[in-house]
Short mmCIF file of C-alpha atoms and ligand atoms in Angstrom, two decimals:
data_model
loop_
_atom_site.label_atom_id
_atom_site.label_comp_id
_atom_site.label_asym_id
_atom_site.label_seq_id
_atom_site.Cartn_x
_atom_site.Cartn_y
_atom_site.Cartn_z
CA UNK N 1 -0.01 -0.32 0.21
CA UNK N 2 1.38 3.06 -1.06
CA UNK N 3 1.58 5.55 2.19
CA UNK N 4 1.15 8.97 2.32
CA UNK N 5 4.53 10.69 3.00
CA UNK N 6 4.54 13.61 5.10
CA UNK N 7 5.66 17.07 4.06
CA UNK N 8 8.25 19.61 6.26
CA UNK N 9 6.39 21.86 8.84
CA UNK N 10 4.89 18.27 9.69
CA UNK N 11 6.03 17.85 13.57
CA UNK N 12 6.34 14.28 12.92
CA UNK N 13 9.18 14.53 11.13
CA UNK N 14 11.36 15.95 13.97
CA UNK N 15 10.42 13.04 16.07
CA UNK N 16 13.30 10.08 16.94
CA UNK N 17 12.44 6.85 15.50
CA UNK N 18 11.92 4.38 18.29
CA UNK N 19 14.21 1.55 18.29
CA UNK N 20 12.98 -1.27 16.31
CA UNK N 21 12.97 -4.02 18.77
CA UNK N 22 11.95 -7.88 16.70
CA UNK N 23 12.18 -7.62 13.48
CA UNK N 24 8.18 -8.90 12.81
CA UNK N 25 5.70 -9.49 9.82
CA UNK N 26 4.51 -6.23 11.03
CA UNK N 27 7.64 -4.06 10.20
CA UNK N 28 8.43 -6.45 7.09
CA UNK N 29 4.62 -5.59 5.24
CA UNK N 30 6.29 -1.77 7.03
CA UNK N 31 8.68 -2.13 4.28
CA UNK N 32 6.85 -3.41 1.81
CA UNK N 33 4.47 -0.09 1.62
CA UNK N 34 7.71 2.02 1.71
CA UNK N 35 9.42 0.51 -0.87
CA UNK N 36 5.96 0.51 -3.32
CA UNK N 37 6.16 4.75 -1.94
CA UNK N 38 9.65 5.15 -2.54
CA UNK N 39 9.53 3.57 -6.32
CA UNK N 40 5.53 5.27 -6.79
CA UNK N 41 7.54 8.78 -5.38
CA UNK N 42 9.40 8.40 -6.99
CA UNK N 43 13.52 8.46 -4.83
CA UNK N 44 16.09 6.92 -3.79
CA UNK N 45 15.23 6.28 -0.05
CA UNK N 46 13.07 7.10 2.16
CA UNK N 47 12.88 6.61 6.25
CA UNK N 48 9.45 5.25 8.70
CA UNK N 49 9.51 8.59 9.77
CA UNK N 50 8.23 10.21 6.43
CA UNK N 51 5.34 8.08 6.82
CA UNK N 52 4.79 8.91 10.21
CA UNK N 53 6.45 5.31 11.36
CA UNK N 54 8.65 6.50 14.18
CA UNK N 55 11.07 3.83 13.97
CA UNK N 56 14.31 2.98 13.32
CA UNK N 57 14.12 1.82 9.69
CA UNK N 58 15.10 3.16 6.05
CA UNK N 59 15.26 1.91 2.34
CA UNK N 60 17.27 2.69 0.08
CA UNK N 61 17.59 1.88 -3.76
CA UNK N 62 19.70 4.12 -5.62
CA UNK N 63 19.39 1.61 -9.34
CA UNK N 64 19.48 3.62 -12.48
CA UNK N 65 16.14 3.04 -14.33
CA UNK N 66 17.68 0.52 -17.19
CA UNK N 67 18.58 -1.55 -13.71
CA UNK N 68 17.58 -3.83 -12.30
CA UNK N 69 15.87 -2.84 -8.23
CA UNK N 70 18.53 -2.94 -5.24
CA UNK N 71 16.62 -2.78 -2.05
CA UNK N 72 18.91 -1.97 0.07
CA UNK N 73 17.33 -2.57 4.26
CA UNK N 74 18.37 -0.59 7.02
CA UNK N 75 16.77 -1.39 10.31
CA UNK N 76 18.44 -0.12 13.58
CA UNK N 77 21.39 1.65 11.58
CA UNK N 78 24.71 2.99 13.31
CA UNK N 79 27.37 5.10 11.59
CA UNK N 80 30.44 4.09 12.61
CA UNK N 81 32.81 5.81 10.60
CA UNK N 82 31.84 8.67 8.14
CA UNK N 83 35.05 9.57 6.29
CA UNK N 84 36.24 12.79 3.98
CA UNK N 85 33.88 15.77 2.44
CA UNK N 86 31.50 15.53 -0.04
CA UNK N 87 28.91 17.82 -1.38
CA UNK N 88 25.57 16.79 -3.45
CA UNK N 89 22.69 18.24 -5.24
CA UNK N 90 19.95 16.75 -2.73
CA UNK N 91 15.89 16.55 -2.92
CA UNK N 92 13.88 15.37 -0.27
CA UNK N 93 10.55 13.75 -0.49
CA UNK N 94 9.28 15.92 2.53
CA UNK N 95 10.42 18.99 0.28
CA UNK N 96 9.00 19.06 -2.91
CA UNK N 97 10.48 21.27 -4.96
CA UNK N 98 13.31 22.31 -3.21
CA UNK N 99 16.95 20.36 -4.39
CA UNK N 100 20.38 22.28 -2.30
CA UNK N 101 23.83 21.67 -2.00
CA UNK N 102 24.96 19.95 0.28
CA UNK N 103 27.85 19.28 2.36
CA UNK N 104 28.34 15.23 3.94
CA UNK N 105 31.41 12.83 4.63
CA UNK N 106 32.66 11.49 1.38
CA UNK N 107 32.74 7.63 2.71
CA UNK N 108 30.63 6.32 5.53
CA UNK N 109 30.86 2.61 7.35
CA UNK N 110 26.94 1.87 8.85
CA UNK N 111 26.45 -1.29 10.47
CA UNK N 112 22.22 -1.89 10.41
CA UNK N 113 19.79 -4.88 10.34
CA UNK N 114 18.54 -6.34 7.05
CA UNK N 115 14.93 -7.90 7.01
CA UNK N 116 15.79 -10.91 7.96
CA UNK N 117 16.97 -9.16 11.09
CA UNK N 118 20.35 -10.06 10.57
CA UNK N 119 23.12 -7.81 11.33
CA UNK N 120 25.40 -6.37 8.57
CA UNK N 121 28.13 -3.47 7.63
CA UNK N 122 28.68 -1.59 4.55
CA UNK N 123 31.25 0.32 3.27
CA UNK N 124 29.37 3.39 0.66
CA UNK N 125 30.35 5.98 -1.16
CA UNK N 126 28.60 8.92 -3.88
CA UNK N 127 24.91 8.87 -3.71
CA UNK N 128 24.35 5.58 -1.34
CA UNK N 129 26.86 7.54 1.11
CA UNK N 130 24.76 10.38 0.41
CA UNK N 131 21.33 8.44 0.82
CA UNK N 132 22.78 7.01 3.94
CA UNK N 133 23.36 10.01 5.71
CA UNK N 134 20.06 11.70 4.66
CA UNK N 135 18.14 8.70 5.53
CA UNK N 136 19.63 8.55 9.15
CA UNK N 137 19.30 11.95 9.56
CA UNK N 138 15.72 11.58 9.24
CA UNK N 139 15.70 8.77 12.37
CA UNK N 140 17.02 11.55 13.98
CA UNK N 141 14.33 13.98 13.34
CA UNK N 142 17.10 15.91 10.92
CA UNK N 143 16.38 17.41 7.39
CA UNK N 144 17.72 19.01 4.77
CA UNK N 145 16.85 22.42 5.76
CA UNK N 146 19.02 21.79 8.73
CA UNK N 147 22.22 21.78 6.87
CA UNK N 148 21.38 24.80 4.79
CA UNK N 149 22.82 28.60 5.75
CA UNK N 150 20.63 30.39 7.33
CA UNK N 151 19.73 32.18 3.66
CA UNK N 152 18.32 29.41 2.15
CA UNK N 153 16.55 28.14 5.45
CA UNK N 154 14.45 30.97 5.52
CA UNK N 155 13.68 30.54 1.84
CA UNK N 156 12.63 26.85 1.78
CA UNK N 157 10.86 27.62 4.83
CA UNK N 158 8.48 30.03 3.64
CA UNK N 159 8.48 27.97 0.53
CA UNK N 160 6.62 25.39 2.28
CA UNK N 161 4.60 27.05 4.11
CA UNK N 162 3.63 28.73 1.84
CA UNK N 163 2.74 25.23 -0.40
CA UNK N 164 1.12 23.86 3.05
CA UNK N 165 -1.00 27.01 3.20
CA UNK N 166 -1.85 26.88 -0.84
CA UNK N 167 -2.66 23.08 -0.40
CA UNK N 168 -5.35 24.03 3.04
CA UNK N 169 -7.03 26.08 1.06
CA UNK N 170 -6.78 26.04 -2.61
O1 LIG J 201 14.68 10.88 -3.99
C1 LIG J 201 15.56 11.13 -2.96
N1 LIG J 201 16.81 11.84 -3.43
C2 LIG J 201 17.90 12.61 -3.43
C3 LIG J 201 19.17 12.98 -4.03
C4 LIG J 201 19.78 13.18 -3.43
C5 LIG J 201 20.42 13.01 -2.00
C6 LIG J 201 19.59 12.45 -1.07
C7 LIG J 201 18.32 11.92 -2.02
S1 LIG J 201 17.17 11.24 -0.66
C8 LIG J 201 15.65 11.47 -1.71
C9 LIG J 201 14.60 10.70 -0.72
C10 LIG J 201 14.33 11.31 0.73
O2 LIG J 201 13.83 11.99 0.52
N2 LIG J 201 14.54 10.53 1.74
O3 LIG J 201 14.58 10.63 2.90
NI1 LIG J 202 14.42 12.85 2.71
#
């Protein structure tokens, strides 16, 4: 089932995801919904907090359109190491119409559980490293706007407020 993606300034986007105590069928069903929602959007990643499920879970698929899908599931993720610097033009499904260059680490080593509950470690760079940091932020209630300079932050805030107002009273 495709879920509704929350848009900034929805307060739920500021909440922290709770630890997933057990990777149950219920969690796997949520993962299926998230994948459907992400592919429909379309997006390269989605955090559970973006659909109002306040748990430590995100998914990523950075495969190109011509490539077969490559869904990666991260449950209870921990970033073990972040090195280097990389600036990337980012977008976010919770900020429709907004793109901005954001500074991040170039490489990350992450530890998480997969959809079977098994722990794995992964070293990532490029878009995958960017997406992992972006989604990890979501689980802490952090958003791309928090990485912007004061001017762009204000502009983005205003743009999103205006958009929300227009949608409330079209
Ligand atoms: O679809 C998305 N694209 C994207 C592009 C550059 C950096 C990060 C992202 S993540 C975003 C989907 C999203 O909002 N995930 O939380
Ligand atoms: Ni996002």
